[in-house]
Structure formats: C-alpha cells, structure tokens
Amino acid sequence: MIGTTTNLIRSATAILALLSNVRAAPTSYAYTGNGQCPQTNISNSEISKRAVAFDYNGNKVRGVNLGGWFVLEPWITPSIFGEWSSSNTVVDEYTYTKTLGKGEASSRLSNHWNTFITQGDFNAIAQAGLNHVRIPIGYWAVAPRDGDPYVQGQLDVLDQAINWARGAGLKVMLDLHGAPESQNGFDNSGKYGSIGWQQGNTVSETVTAIQNLANRYKGDTDVVTAIELLNEPLGPRLDMGGIQDFYNKGSQAVKSASSNFAVALHDAFSTDWSQFGGGVDNVILDTHQYQIFSPDEVGRSPSQHVSHACGLGPKLASTNKWIVVGEWSGAQTDCAKWLNGLGKGARYDGTFPDSRWTGECKGKNVGSVANLSSDDKKNIRSYIEAQLDAYEQHTG
C-alpha cells in the first residue's frame, strides 16, 4: 500500500502499501476498534509467481511516495510557491518554469532536486521497516516537447536515487505522474486546469515517455521492479477505451525494454477493476483511496471514516490481481494548505466552490501533528490503523 501522510520523511508525502487482489466490496463494514478491521480469508491460488525482483504474490509491500520531488505540488512544497501566494499566477510546475524562465527555473529546481530528498532519507525509510518507494516523474523529464517551459536535469538525480535505493535494500516503482497537456487537470500532473490529454499526439508522446523511462532503467530491474504508466487519468472526463488502448501500448513499451518489469495501472477512478490488465503479465492495479475530496466525505464522522476504510478490505482481498493502494492518507479534512490547489479553499470549512461548512480549518491547515487536539490525534490514529489493517488483507 502506498499512502499519503503529511510528513513521514520530511515533507515527502505518503505511506504506501502495495497490495494484491480486489473485487466487489460492501459499501460499509463494521469496525471492531483498536485499529483492526474484520479479516477476510484469502487465497493466492489464482496468482502465479512471476519473474520480478520482488515477490508481489507472497510478500506485503510497504513503502512511501516521494511526492513533490521531481514533480512540484504546491501543498507539498509551499515554500517554493510562496512568492506567488497573493497573485495566484504560479500554481504548478508549468507556470513556475514559464514565469521564471529556463535559466532561473533550472537553477532553483536543481537545488531542490539535490536537497529535498537525500541518501539519508532512503536509509531512514529502510530503517523504518519499509521496502518500497514510489517516485513520481513527469513526461518532460524523459520526453520533453518543443515549446514547453519545463526544464530537465532531474534524471541525473533519479539515477542517484536508484543507487541509494539499492544500497538501502529498497525497491522502486517509477510513476509517470504527468502526461502532455494533463491527464486530469490537477496540479500534480504538472499543469493545472483543462484536460488536454488524448488530444492530438499526446497519447503517443506519453508512450514515448514510458518507452524512454523503461529503456533507461532496464538494467536496474533488481531495484526498479515496476513502472506505473500514468498517475490518475481522470476516467470520468476521458475516453475509457482510449485509456485501455494506452495501457496496452504502454505495457508493450515497458515489456519490450525488459520482461522483468511489473506494469502498474491506475484504476482511472473506476470501481470496475476487472477491466484492467487483461493479457498482461506482472500487472499491478493501483487504486488511490482518499475520503476528503467531496462535501459528503469531509462530512463523515471519525467512526464513519473508519467504517468506510474497513469496507474496502474485502474488495482488496477478493481480486485475482496484484493491487497497490498507491496513495492514501490519515486526513479526515481537506484543510491542509493548498491541498486543493494554490489559492483554493477547503470543502471542510465551505470556502471551496460548491461545498458546505462542516467545521473550522483553524489548527488543521498548517503546523505540525504535535499541535493537533488530543481528539484529532486519537481519531487520525484510529483511521490510519484501520486503513493499514484493511489494505493488508492480501499479500502483494
């Protein structure tokens, strides 16, 4: 499982838990307390072992996302965007590099890439008992397009990171986090706003980026065990048939570089997980589980958050695929500064468009966990423990 916590390794987001196996689950499920969800009996008989350097069939994958490193997100690194906090003119990596120009952007980002995450962090991740890191990267790092303002140089640091992971005994999932013209309109795609992916040559350009990424690291499959073809394509706003076609072509590109890679496919926010991965060996389904991005979700009580998390356990346990909960969080509100985008409000306090007031964000939007109330700490801990329990109801 790969979750998203606010600060496990500095500001690098997310605890992760790569899981295996999911199908249909009840919409609610009883929670027994003390961070334990009811367990589902499972069998690995349908999943054969594959020739990948990590046994996703027999072992549980625990790790962390290194978000905000090679793809900027304002909520992860607010200090990088602070000088535009009033104007709201720089809201993502695209506008950041366009505003600064290539020379200044390259200088600032080079410093960021070389200091935000270090070898010491990889060692600390391993010492914490984790075994994977998921590293987001943008298409512009591996297949830049003429006319884009993005800058390059991050691959040299990524090369170092692969060696740091090797030295620490960690496995790496490389995640193409941004596609040309944005696959979801989120700032985490590199370009906030409209969704332009699937138009023009954007899909073929994305396949090229995947091919280049796989070719670069085909000699490192002892460490780089999986490549995720695309983070969070927004299925409800895209052509799902086109996503499936891209997944097929992207999988072929990865496998043509090395059959020792597993291929990770995000579920495109679909609940029908059976449609993904047919005919592909060593496929990992990636689902992201948050309960904060709608007014109804932030309106849930702490016990309802826990119950909903527990309800996912049987679904995860019943599939015949490897599956990763690639992102999740202990957050029960969307109050964190700039979580919904630079200058955007929160659903929890009703300041985000088309939302309603549930509570105050004061004390929940900035600062450290130490400053939270005792009730908030207790509720967040119970919610995290329930998710860990639910998301590990299958090996993988």
mmCIF file of C-alpha atoms in Angstrom:
data_model
loop_
_atom_site.group_PDB
_atom_site.id
_atom_site.type_symbol
_atom_site.label_atom_id
_atom_site.label_comp_id
_atom_site.label_asym_id
_atom_site.label_seq_id
_atom_site.Cartn_x
_atom_site.Cartn_y
_atom_site.Cartn_z
ATOM 1 C CA MET A 1 0.000 0.000 0.000
ATOM 2 C CA ILE A 2 1.293 3.458 -0.681
ATOM 3 C CA GLY A 3 -0.402 6.043 1.411
ATOM 4 C CA THR A 4 -0.132 9.760 1.720
ATOM 5 C CA THR A 5 0.750 11.054 5.117
ATOM 6 C CA THR A 6 1.707 14.635 5.779
ATOM 7 C CA ASN A 7 5.259 14.101 6.943
ATOM 8 C CA LEU A 8 6.917 10.699 7.141
ATOM 9 C CA ILE A 9 10.194 11.699 5.502
ATOM 10 C CA ARG A 10 10.297 15.486 5.816
ATOM 11 C CA SER A 11 7.553 16.783 3.513
ATOM 12 C CA ALA A 12 7.758 13.799 1.160
ATOM 13 C CA THR A 13 4.169 12.650 1.051
ATOM 14 C CA ALA A 14 2.616 9.328 1.695
ATOM 15 C CA ILE A 15 2.756 5.921 3.325
ATOM 16 C CA LEU A 16 2.192 3.244 0.740
ATOM 17 C CA ALA A 17 1.037 -0.244 0.853
ATOM 18 C CA LEU A 18 1.199 -2.287 -2.339
ATOM 19 C CA LEU A 19 -1.485 -4.869 -2.144
ATOM 20 C CA SER A 20 -2.771 -7.675 -4.187
ATOM 21 C CA ASN A 21 -6.234 -8.726 -5.142
ATOM 22 C CA VAL A 22 -9.603 -6.985 -5.127
ATOM 23 C CA ARG A 23 -13.154 -7.202 -6.468
ATOM 24 C CA ALA A 24 -16.570 -6.091 -5.143
ATOM 25 C CA ALA A 25 -16.981 -4.891 -1.580
ATOM 26 C CA PRO A 26 -19.874 -3.748 0.593
ATOM 27 C CA THR A 27 -20.318 -0.006 0.876
ATOM 28 C CA SER A 28 -19.972 -0.199 4.660
ATOM 29 C CA TYR A 29 -18.323 -2.627 7.009
ATOM 30 C CA ALA A 30 -18.256 -2.953 10.771
ATOM 31 C CA TYR A 31 -15.132 -1.812 12.588
ATOM 32 C CA THR A 32 -14.048 -3.730 15.659
ATOM 33 C CA GLY A 33 -11.936 -0.973 17.215
ATOM 34 C CA ASN A 34 -8.275 -0.730 18.169
ATOM 35 C CA GLY A 35 -7.199 -0.292 14.561
ATOM 36 C CA GLN A 36 -8.487 -3.681 13.476
ATOM 37 C CA CYS A 37 -10.910 -4.445 10.663
ATOM 38 C CA PRO A 38 -12.585 -7.858 10.316
ATOM 39 C CA GLN A 39 -10.316 -10.140 8.320
ATOM 40 C CA THR A 40 -11.241 -11.920 5.117
ATOM 41 C CA ASN A 41 -9.921 -15.378 4.313
ATOM 42 C CA ILE A 42 -7.882 -15.188 1.137
ATOM 43 C CA SER A 43 -6.086 -17.495 -1.226
ATOM 44 C CA ASN A 44 -3.188 -16.915 -3.567
ATOM 45 C CA SER A 45 -4.079 -19.910 -5.712
ATOM 46 C CA GLU A 46 -5.181 -17.785 -8.685
ATOM 47 C CA ILE A 47 -1.988 -15.729 -8.795
ATOM 48 C CA SER A 48 1.135 -17.408 -10.044
ATOM 49 C CA LYS A 49 4.569 -16.148 -9.078
ATOM 50 C CA ARG A 50 6.315 -14.003 -11.659
ATOM 51 C CA ALA A 51 9.952 -13.353 -12.557
ATOM 52 C CA VAL A 52 10.188 -9.933 -10.937
ATOM 53 C CA ALA A 53 12.826 -8.961 -8.360
ATOM 54 C CA PHE A 54 10.145 -8.589 -5.673
ATOM 55 C CA ASP A 55 7.639 -11.317 -4.845
ATOM 56 C CA TYR A 56 4.399 -9.339 -5.089
ATOM 57 C CA ASN A 57 2.500 -12.587 -4.776
ATOM 58 C CA GLY A 58 3.967 -13.710 -1.481
ATOM 59 C CA ASN A 59 5.066 -10.531 0.300
ATOM 60 C CA LYS A 60 3.387 -7.375 1.507
ATOM 61 C CA VAL A 61 4.786 -4.206 0.058
ATOM 62 C CA ARG A 62 5.140 -1.261 2.405
ATOM 63 C CA GLY A 63 6.626 1.993 1.328
ATOM 64 C CA VAL A 64 6.378 5.720 0.821
ATOM 65 C CA ASN A 65 5.672 8.139 -2.016
ATOM 66 C CA LEU A 66 8.408 10.675 -2.674
ATOM 67 C CA GLY A 67 5.964 13.289 -3.897
ATOM 68 C CA GLY A 68 6.939 16.887 -4.598
ATOM 69 C CA TRP A 69 10.484 15.936 -5.584
ATOM 70 C CA PHE A 70 10.586 15.682 -9.375
ATOM 71 C CA VAL A 71 7.011 16.909 -9.943
ATOM 72 C CA LEU A 72 6.100 20.010 -7.941
ATOM 73 C CA GLU A 73 2.877 20.177 -5.945
ATOM 74 C CA PRO A 74 2.228 23.423 -4.036
ATOM 75 C CA TRP A 75 0.718 21.718 -0.994
ATOM 76 C CA ILE A 76 3.810 19.528 -0.551
ATOM 77 C CA THR A 77 6.366 22.315 -1.046
ATOM 78 C CA PRO A 78 4.545 25.578 -0.258
ATOM 79 C CA SER A 79 7.839 27.391 0.293
ATOM 80 C CA ILE A 80 8.677 27.030 -3.416
ATOM 81 C CA PHE A 81 5.455 28.834 -4.367
ATOM 82 C CA GLY A 82 5.323 31.341 -1.516
ATOM 83 C CA GLU A 83 6.277 34.409 -3.552
ATOM 84 C CA TRP A 84 3.116 33.955 -5.648
ATOM 85 C CA SER A 85 0.737 33.238 -2.772
ATOM 86 C CA SER A 86 -1.110 36.531 -3.296
ATOM 87 C CA SER A 87 -1.191 36.700 -7.083
ATOM 88 C CA ASN A 88 -2.039 33.012 -7.665
ATOM 89 C CA THR A 89 -0.293 33.306 -11.031
ATOM 90 C CA VAL A 90 2.085 30.386 -10.406
ATOM 91 C CA VAL A 91 0.145 27.282 -9.435
ATOM 92 C CA ASP A 92 2.075 24.291 -10.835
ATOM 93 C CA GLU A 93 5.390 23.303 -12.397
ATOM 94 C CA TYR A 94 4.309 24.545 -15.827
ATOM 95 C CA THR A 95 3.579 28.104 -14.674
ATOM 96 C CA TYR A 96 6.568 28.015 -12.302
ATOM 97 C CA THR A 97 9.046 27.292 -15.097
ATOM 98 C CA LYS A 98 7.260 29.566 -17.568
ATOM 99 C CA THR A 99 7.331 32.513 -15.154
ATOM 100 C CA LEU A 100 10.951 32.086 -14.080
ATOM 101 C CA GLY A 101 12.382 31.162 -17.463
ATOM 102 C CA LYS A 102 14.562 28.158 -18.105
ATOM 103 C CA GLY A 103 17.761 29.546 -16.591
ATOM 104 C CA GLU A 104 16.347 30.582 -13.218
ATOM 105 C CA ALA A 105 13.948 27.650 -13.054
ATOM 106 C CA SER A 106 16.771 25.217 -13.742
ATOM 107 C CA SER A 107 18.915 26.768 -11.011
ATOM 108 C CA ARG A 108 16.164 26.673 -8.404
ATOM 109 C CA LEU A 109 14.921 23.215 -9.273
ATOM 110 C CA SER A 110 18.393 21.736 -9.416
ATOM 111 C CA ASN A 111 18.900 22.876 -5.848
ATOM 112 C CA HIS A 112 15.516 21.412 -4.897
ATOM 113 C CA TRP A 113 16.190 18.059 -6.566
ATOM 114 C CA ASN A 114 19.534 17.736 -4.823
ATOM 115 C CA THR A 115 18.360 18.672 -1.334
ATOM 116 C CA PHE A 116 14.682 17.761 -0.884
ATOM 117 C CA ILE A 117 15.336 14.015 -0.661
ATOM 118 C CA THR A 118 18.785 12.585 0.115
ATOM 119 C CA GLN A 119 20.500 9.262 0.628
ATOM 120 C CA GLY A 120 19.837 9.657 4.340
ATOM 121 C CA ASP A 121 16.117 9.647 3.665
ATOM 122 C CA PHE A 122 16.348 6.368 1.765
ATOM 123 C CA ASN A 123 18.272 4.862 4.645
ATOM 124 C CA ALA A 124 15.674 6.150 7.112
ATOM 125 C CA ILE A 125 12.862 4.676 5.018
ATOM 126 C CA ALA A 126 14.543 1.268 5.084
ATOM 127 C CA GLN A 127 15.303 1.538 8.799
ATOM 128 C CA ALA A 128 11.609 2.226 9.422
ATOM 129 C CA GLY A 129 10.863 -1.231 8.022
ATOM 130 C CA LEU A 130 9.542 -0.169 4.620
ATOM 131 C CA ASN A 131 10.578 -1.922 1.431
ATOM 132 C CA HIS A 132 9.423 0.291 -1.466
ATOM 133 C CA VAL A 133 9.478 3.880 -2.664
ATOM 134 C CA ARG A 134 7.183 5.224 -5.365
ATOM 135 C CA ILE A 135 8.861 8.044 -7.293
ATOM 136 C CA PRO A 136 6.742 10.372 -9.459
ATOM 137 C CA ILE A 137 8.336 11.782 -12.614
ATOM 138 C CA GLY A 138 6.922 13.993 -15.380
ATOM 139 C CA TYR A 139 6.948 13.226 -19.100
ATOM 140 C CA TRP A 140 9.073 16.352 -19.620
ATOM 141 C CA ALA A 141 11.992 14.699 -17.829
ATOM 142 C CA VAL A 142 12.226 11.821 -20.319
ATOM 143 C CA ALA A 143 10.495 13.085 -23.482
ATOM 144 C CA PRO A 144 10.426 16.918 -23.492
ATOM 145 C CA ARG A 145 8.338 18.627 -26.140
ATOM 146 C CA ASP A 146 9.299 21.693 -28.151
ATOM 147 C CA GLY A 147 7.678 24.793 -26.744
ATOM 148 C CA ASP A 148 7.172 23.509 -23.204
ATOM 149 C CA PRO A 149 8.706 25.657 -20.446
ATOM 150 C CA TYR A 150 9.761 22.688 -18.284
ATOM 151 C CA VAL A 151 13.437 22.145 -17.521
ATOM 152 C CA GLN A 152 15.471 18.942 -17.399
ATOM 153 C CA GLY A 153 18.281 17.545 -15.278
ATOM 154 C CA GLN A 154 16.206 15.584 -12.783
ATOM 155 C CA LEU A 155 17.126 12.226 -14.333
ATOM 156 C CA ASP A 156 20.694 12.539 -13.096
ATOM 157 C CA VAL A 157 19.335 12.796 -9.564
ATOM 158 C CA LEU A 158 16.891 9.954 -10.211
ATOM 159 C CA ASP A 159 19.870 7.824 -11.279
ATOM 160 C CA GLN A 160 21.416 8.590 -7.883
ATOM 161 C CA ALA A 161 18.149 7.709 -6.171
ATOM 162 C CA ILE A 162 18.127 4.275 -7.789
ATOM 163 C CA ASN A 163 21.579 3.644 -6.355
ATOM 164 C CA TRP A 164 20.504 4.948 -2.950
ATOM 165 C CA ALA A 165 17.584 2.535 -3.018
ATOM 166 C CA ARG A 166 19.888 -0.317 -3.987
ATOM 167 C CA GLY A 167 22.216 0.488 -1.113
ATOM 168 C CA ALA A 168 19.317 0.700 1.330
ATOM 169 C CA GLY A 169 17.728 -2.539 0.119
ATOM 170 C CA LEU A 170 14.596 -0.802 -1.218
ATOM 171 C CA LYS A 171 12.598 -1.460 -4.382
ATOM 172 C CA VAL A 172 11.395 1.365 -6.616
ATOM 173 C CA MET A 173 8.158 1.938 -8.506
ATOM 174 C CA LEU A 174 8.666 4.662 -11.112
ATOM 175 C CA ASP A 175 5.433 6.553 -11.714
ATOM 176 C CA LEU A 176 4.761 8.736 -14.754
ATOM 177 C CA HIS A 177 2.900 11.433 -12.855
ATOM 178 C CA GLY A 178 2.272 13.913 -15.645
ATOM 179 C CA ALA A 179 1.299 13.467 -19.304
ATOM 180 C CA PRO A 180 1.330 16.069 -22.080
ATOM 181 C CA GLU A 181 -1.482 18.632 -21.666
ATOM 182 C CA SER A 182 -2.553 16.981 -18.387
ATOM 183 C CA GLN A 183 -4.447 13.745 -17.893
ATOM 184 C CA ASN A 184 -6.567 15.131 -15.044
ATOM 185 C CA GLY A 185 -6.275 18.922 -14.767
ATOM 186 C CA PHE A 186 -4.685 18.610 -11.317
ATOM 187 C CA ASP A 187 -1.511 20.463 -10.356
ATOM 188 C CA ASN A 188 0.106 17.077 -9.694
ATOM 189 C CA SER A 189 0.104 16.467 -13.459
ATOM 190 C CA GLY A 190 2.434 19.427 -13.913
ATOM 191 C CA LYS A 191 -0.283 21.608 -15.460
ATOM 192 C CA TYR A 192 -3.362 22.736 -13.567
ATOM 193 C CA GLY A 193 -6.631 23.492 -15.389
ATOM 194 C CA SER A 194 -8.063 21.894 -18.502
ATOM 195 C CA ILE A 195 -7.553 18.279 -19.549
ATOM 196 C CA GLY A 196 -5.845 18.093 -22.935
ATOM 197 C CA TRP A 197 -4.514 14.529 -22.855
ATOM 198 C CA GLN A 198 -5.977 12.229 -25.568
ATOM 199 C CA GLN A 199 -5.977 15.194 -27.968
ATOM 200 C CA GLY A 200 -3.538 15.454 -30.872
ATOM 201 C CA ASN A 201 -0.353 13.428 -30.358
ATOM 202 C CA THR A 202 -0.462 13.475 -26.565
ATOM 203 C CA VAL A 203 -1.070 9.744 -26.121
ATOM 204 C CA SER A 204 1.723 8.688 -28.488
ATOM 205 C CA GLU A 205 4.016 11.207 -26.791
ATOM 206 C CA THR A 206 3.175 9.607 -23.445
ATOM 207 C CA VAL A 207 4.019 6.155 -24.793
ATOM 208 C CA THR A 208 7.350 7.571 -25.945
ATOM 209 C CA ALA A 209 7.994 8.882 -22.433
ATOM 210 C CA ILE A 210 7.209 5.436 -20.996
ATOM 211 C CA GLN A 211 9.487 3.770 -23.546
ATOM 212 C CA ASN A 212 12.346 6.131 -22.730
ATOM 213 C CA LEU A 213 11.893 5.627 -18.999
ATOM 214 C CA ALA A 214 11.858 1.829 -19.335
ATOM 215 C CA ASN A 215 14.887 1.813 -21.629
ATOM 216 C CA ARG A 216 16.856 3.993 -19.239
ATOM 217 C CA TYR A 217 16.304 1.675 -16.287
ATOM 218 C CA LYS A 218 16.108 -1.735 -17.984
ATOM 219 C CA GLY A 219 19.479 -2.559 -16.460
ATOM 220 C CA ASP A 220 18.240 -1.751 -12.958
ATOM 221 C CA THR A 221 15.375 -4.224 -12.586
ATOM 222 C CA ASP A 222 16.988 -5.552 -9.428
ATOM 223 C CA VAL A 223 15.774 -2.273 -7.893
ATOM 224 C CA VAL A 224 13.219 -0.778 -10.285
ATOM 225 C CA THR A 225 10.642 -3.531 -10.116
ATOM 226 C CA ALA A 226 7.626 -1.646 -11.508
ATOM 227 C CA ILE A 227 6.746 1.223 -13.838
ATOM 228 C CA GLU A 228 3.382 2.922 -13.488
ATOM 229 C CA LEU A 229 2.138 4.034 -16.888
ATOM 230 C CA LEU A 230 0.225 7.112 -15.726
ATOM 231 C CA ASN A 231 -0.918 8.590 -12.448
ATOM 232 C CA GLU A 232 -4.628 9.288 -12.037
ATOM 233 C CA PRO A 233 -6.001 9.651 -15.572
ATOM 234 C CA LEU A 234 -9.422 11.147 -14.886
ATOM 235 C CA GLY A 235 -11.594 8.393 -16.316
ATOM 236 C CA PRO A 236 -14.947 10.184 -15.895
ATOM 237 C CA ARG A 237 -13.659 13.024 -18.107
ATOM 238 C CA LEU A 238 -11.699 10.904 -20.593
ATOM 239 C CA ASP A 239 -12.449 8.153 -23.071
ATOM 240 C CA MET A 240 -12.038 4.900 -21.135
ATOM 241 C CA GLY A 241 -11.489 2.937 -24.316
ATOM 242 C CA GLY A 242 -8.638 5.279 -25.113
ATOM 243 C CA ILE A 243 -7.164 4.724 -21.664
ATOM 244 C CA GLN A 244 -7.314 0.965 -22.195
ATOM 245 C CA ASP A 245 -5.616 1.315 -25.564
ATOM 246 C CA PHE A 246 -2.898 3.465 -23.993
ATOM 247 C CA TYR A 247 -2.425 0.911 -21.220
ATOM 248 C CA ASN A 248 -1.959 -1.825 -23.814
ATOM 249 C CA LYS A 249 0.590 0.199 -25.791
ATOM 250 C CA GLY A 250 2.366 1.395 -22.672
ATOM 251 C CA SER A 251 2.587 -2.131 -21.312
ATOM 252 C CA GLN A 252 4.109 -3.307 -24.593
ATOM 253 C CA ALA A 253 6.645 -0.491 -24.415
ATOM 254 C CA VAL A 254 7.692 -1.459 -20.902
ATOM 255 C CA LYS A 255 7.883 -5.162 -21.697
ATOM 256 C CA SER A 256 9.890 -4.508 -24.854
ATOM 257 C CA ALA A 257 12.548 -2.953 -22.643
ATOM 258 C CA SER A 258 12.534 -5.769 -20.071
ATOM 259 C CA SER A 259 10.169 -8.560 -19.130
ATOM 260 C CA ASN A 260 11.439 -8.181 -15.562
ATOM 261 C CA PHE A 261 9.393 -5.016 -15.005
ATOM 262 C CA ALA A 262 5.955 -5.216 -13.467
ATOM 263 C CA VAL A 263 3.494 -2.755 -15.020
ATOM 264 C CA ALA A 264 1.291 -0.668 -12.724
ATOM 265 C CA LEU A 265 -2.053 0.654 -13.974
ATOM 266 C CA HIS A 266 -4.055 3.279 -12.122
ATOM 267 C CA ASP A 267 -7.775 2.464 -11.956
ATOM 268 C CA ALA A 268 -8.711 5.837 -13.525
ATOM 269 C CA PHE A 269 -11.142 6.315 -10.614
ATOM 270 C CA SER A 270 -13.262 3.421 -11.818
ATOM 271 C CA THR A 271 -14.736 0.890 -9.389
ATOM 272 C CA ASP A 272 -14.771 -1.810 -12.085
ATOM 273 C CA TRP A 273 -11.311 -3.216 -11.548
ATOM 274 C CA SER A 274 -11.964 -6.290 -13.698
ATOM 275 C CA GLN A 275 -11.450 -4.227 -16.882
ATOM 276 C CA PHE A 276 -7.750 -3.638 -16.238
ATOM 277 C CA GLY A 277 -4.704 -5.732 -17.031
ATOM 278 C CA GLY A 278 -6.147 -8.454 -19.214
ATOM 279 C CA GLY A 279 -3.473 -10.282 -21.175
ATOM 280 C CA VAL A 280 -0.586 -8.528 -19.406
ATOM 281 C CA ASP A 281 1.866 -10.446 -17.231
ATOM 282 C CA ASN A 282 3.103 -8.939 -13.988
ATOM 283 C CA VAL A 283 0.411 -6.284 -13.764
ATOM 284 C CA ILE A 284 -0.286 -4.269 -10.614
ATOM 285 C CA LEU A 285 -3.515 -2.340 -10.250
ATOM 286 C CA ASP A 286 -3.115 0.969 -8.426
ATOM 287 C CA THR A 287 -6.064 2.492 -6.557
ATOM 288 C CA HIS A 288 -5.927 5.736 -4.574
ATOM 289 C CA GLN A 289 -8.106 5.969 -1.514
ATOM 290 C CA TYR A 290 -8.955 9.346 -0.007
ATOM 291 C CA GLN A 291 -12.054 10.412 1.909
ATOM 292 C CA ILE A 292 -11.723 14.177 1.629
ATOM 293 C CA PHE A 293 -12.458 15.294 -1.914
ATOM 294 C CA SER A 294 -16.233 15.712 -1.705
ATOM 295 C CA PRO A 295 -18.512 17.518 0.772
ATOM 296 C CA ASP A 296 -20.067 14.217 1.832
ATOM 297 C CA GLU A 297 -16.672 12.676 2.585
ATOM 298 C CA VAL A 298 -15.398 15.529 4.738
ATOM 299 C CA GLY A 299 -18.767 15.477 6.476
ATOM 300 C CA ARG A 300 -18.245 11.931 7.760
ATOM 301 C CA SER A 301 -17.730 11.333 11.453
ATOM 302 C CA PRO A 302 -14.443 9.727 12.596
ATOM 303 C CA SER A 303 -16.187 6.375 13.033
ATOM 304 C CA GLN A 304 -17.689 6.627 9.535
ATOM 305 C CA HIS A 305 -14.244 7.242 8.053
ATOM 306 C CA VAL A 306 -13.005 4.110 9.803
ATOM 307 C CA SER A 307 -16.004 2.031 8.748
ATOM 308 C CA HIS A 308 -15.596 3.066 5.127
ATOM 309 C CA ALA A 309 -11.912 2.143 5.193
ATOM 310 C CA CYS A 310 -12.710 -1.262 6.657
ATOM 311 C CA GLY A 311 -15.270 -1.784 3.920
ATOM 312 C CA LEU A 312 -12.543 -1.729 1.289
ATOM 313 C CA GLY A 313 -10.705 -4.663 2.861
ATOM 314 C CA PRO A 314 -12.891 -7.473 1.440
ATOM 315 C CA LYS A 315 -12.744 -5.898 -2.016
ATOM 316 C CA LEU A 316 -8.975 -5.805 -1.922
ATOM 317 C CA ALA A 317 -8.883 -9.361 -0.653
ATOM 318 C CA SER A 318 -11.110 -10.823 -3.352
ATOM 319 C CA THR A 319 -9.437 -9.813 -6.603
ATOM 320 C CA ASN A 320 -7.171 -12.020 -8.684
ATOM 321 C CA LYS A 321 -4.724 -9.183 -9.382
ATOM 322 C CA TRP A 322 -1.816 -7.700 -7.548
ATOM 323 C CA ILE A 323 -3.006 -4.314 -6.324
ATOM 324 C CA VAL A 324 -1.391 -1.324 -4.697
ATOM 325 C CA VAL A 325 -3.200 1.264 -2.638
ATOM 326 C CA GLY A 326 -0.760 3.675 -4.200
ATOM 327 C CA GLU A 327 -1.944 6.724 -2.297
ATOM 328 C CA TRP A 328 -3.954 7.099 0.904
ATOM 329 C CA SER A 329 -3.979 9.420 3.853
ATOM 330 C CA GLY A 330 -4.818 9.827 7.507
ATOM 331 C CA ALA A 331 -6.512 13.128 6.678
ATOM 332 C CA GLN A 332 -10.210 13.440 7.503
ATOM 333 C CA THR A 333 -10.470 17.011 6.193
ATOM 334 C CA ASP A 334 -9.133 18.849 3.143
ATOM 335 C CA CYS A 335 -7.907 21.762 5.275
ATOM 336 C CA ALA A 336 -4.184 21.346 4.529
ATOM 337 C CA LYS A 337 -2.796 24.492 2.929
ATOM 338 C CA TRP A 338 -3.196 24.471 -0.862
ATOM 339 C CA LEU A 339 -4.259 20.824 -0.909
ATOM 340 C CA ASN A 340 -6.958 21.673 -3.465
ATOM 341 C CA GLY A 341 -4.637 23.985 -5.392
ATOM 342 C CA LEU A 342 -2.764 27.186 -4.657
ATOM 343 C CA GLY A 343 -5.205 29.844 -3.501
ATOM 344 C CA LYS A 344 -8.116 27.411 -3.347
ATOM 345 C CA GLY A 345 -10.244 26.953 -0.257
ATOM 346 C CA ALA A 346 -11.391 23.817 1.556
ATOM 347 C CA ARG A 347 -14.600 21.841 1.442
ATOM 348 C CA TYR A 348 -14.464 21.306 5.191
ATOM 349 C CA ASP A 349 -14.976 24.993 6.024
ATOM 350 C CA GLY A 350 -17.091 25.764 2.958
ATOM 351 C CA THR A 351 -14.534 28.013 1.234
ATOM 352 C CA PHE A 352 -14.103 25.701 -1.778
ATOM 353 C CA PRO A 353 -16.627 26.163 -4.620
ATOM 354 C CA ASP A 354 -19.849 24.126 -4.346
ATOM 355 C CA SER A 355 -19.089 22.956 -0.825
ATOM 356 C CA ARG A 356 -20.762 23.462 2.540
ATOM 357 C CA TRP A 357 -19.490 24.203 6.024
ATOM 358 C CA THR A 358 -18.684 21.191 8.193
ATOM 359 C CA GLY A 359 -16.202 22.689 10.642
ATOM 360 C CA GLU A 360 -13.374 25.162 11.091
ATOM 361 C CA CYS A 361 -9.972 24.614 9.465
ATOM 362 C CA LYS A 362 -8.153 26.635 12.108
ATOM 363 C CA GLY A 363 -5.495 24.413 13.639
ATOM 364 C CA LYS A 364 -5.864 21.857 10.838
ATOM 365 C CA ASN A 365 -4.350 23.665 7.853
ATOM 366 C CA VAL A 366 -0.750 24.435 8.871
ATOM 367 C CA GLY A 367 1.646 23.398 11.610
ATOM 368 C CA SER A 368 2.648 20.005 12.959
ATOM 369 C CA VAL A 369 0.803 16.986 14.289
ATOM 370 C CA ALA A 370 2.008 17.986 17.749
ATOM 371 C CA ASN A 371 -0.333 20.977 17.644
ATOM 372 C CA LEU A 372 -3.463 18.937 16.924
ATOM 373 C CA SER A 373 -6.011 18.369 19.650
ATOM 374 C CA SER A 374 -5.913 15.087 21.572
ATOM 375 C CA ASP A 375 -9.224 14.102 19.951
ATOM 376 C CA ASP A 376 -7.841 14.768 16.450
ATOM 377 C CA LYS A 377 -4.732 12.714 17.201
ATOM 378 C CA LYS A 378 -6.808 9.823 18.516
ATOM 379 C CA ASN A 379 -9.210 9.909 15.549
ATOM 380 C CA ILE A 380 -6.422 10.139 12.966
ATOM 381 C CA ARG A 381 -4.509 7.294 14.566
ATOM 382 C CA SER A 382 -7.577 5.026 14.599
ATOM 383 C CA TYR A 383 -8.277 5.887 10.960
ATOM 384 C CA ILE A 384 -4.682 5.157 9.888
ATOM 385 C CA GLU A 385 -4.628 1.867 11.791
ATOM 386 C CA ALA A 386 -7.921 0.815 10.209
ATOM 387 C CA GLN A 387 -6.572 1.540 6.730
ATOM 388 C CA LEU A 388 -3.355 -0.357 7.383
ATOM 389 C CA ASP A 389 -5.419 -3.276 8.602
ATOM 390 C CA ALA A 390 -7.841 -3.185 5.667
ATOM 391 C CA TYR A 391 -5.247 -2.636 2.963
ATOM 392 C CA GLU A 392 -3.167 -5.624 4.070
ATOM 393 C CA GLN A 393 -5.916 -8.204 3.708
ATOM 394 C CA HIS A 394 -3.959 -9.704 0.858
ATOM 395 C CA THR A 395 -0.317 -10.264 0.104
ATOM 396 C CA GLY A 396 1.302 -8.203 -2.553
#
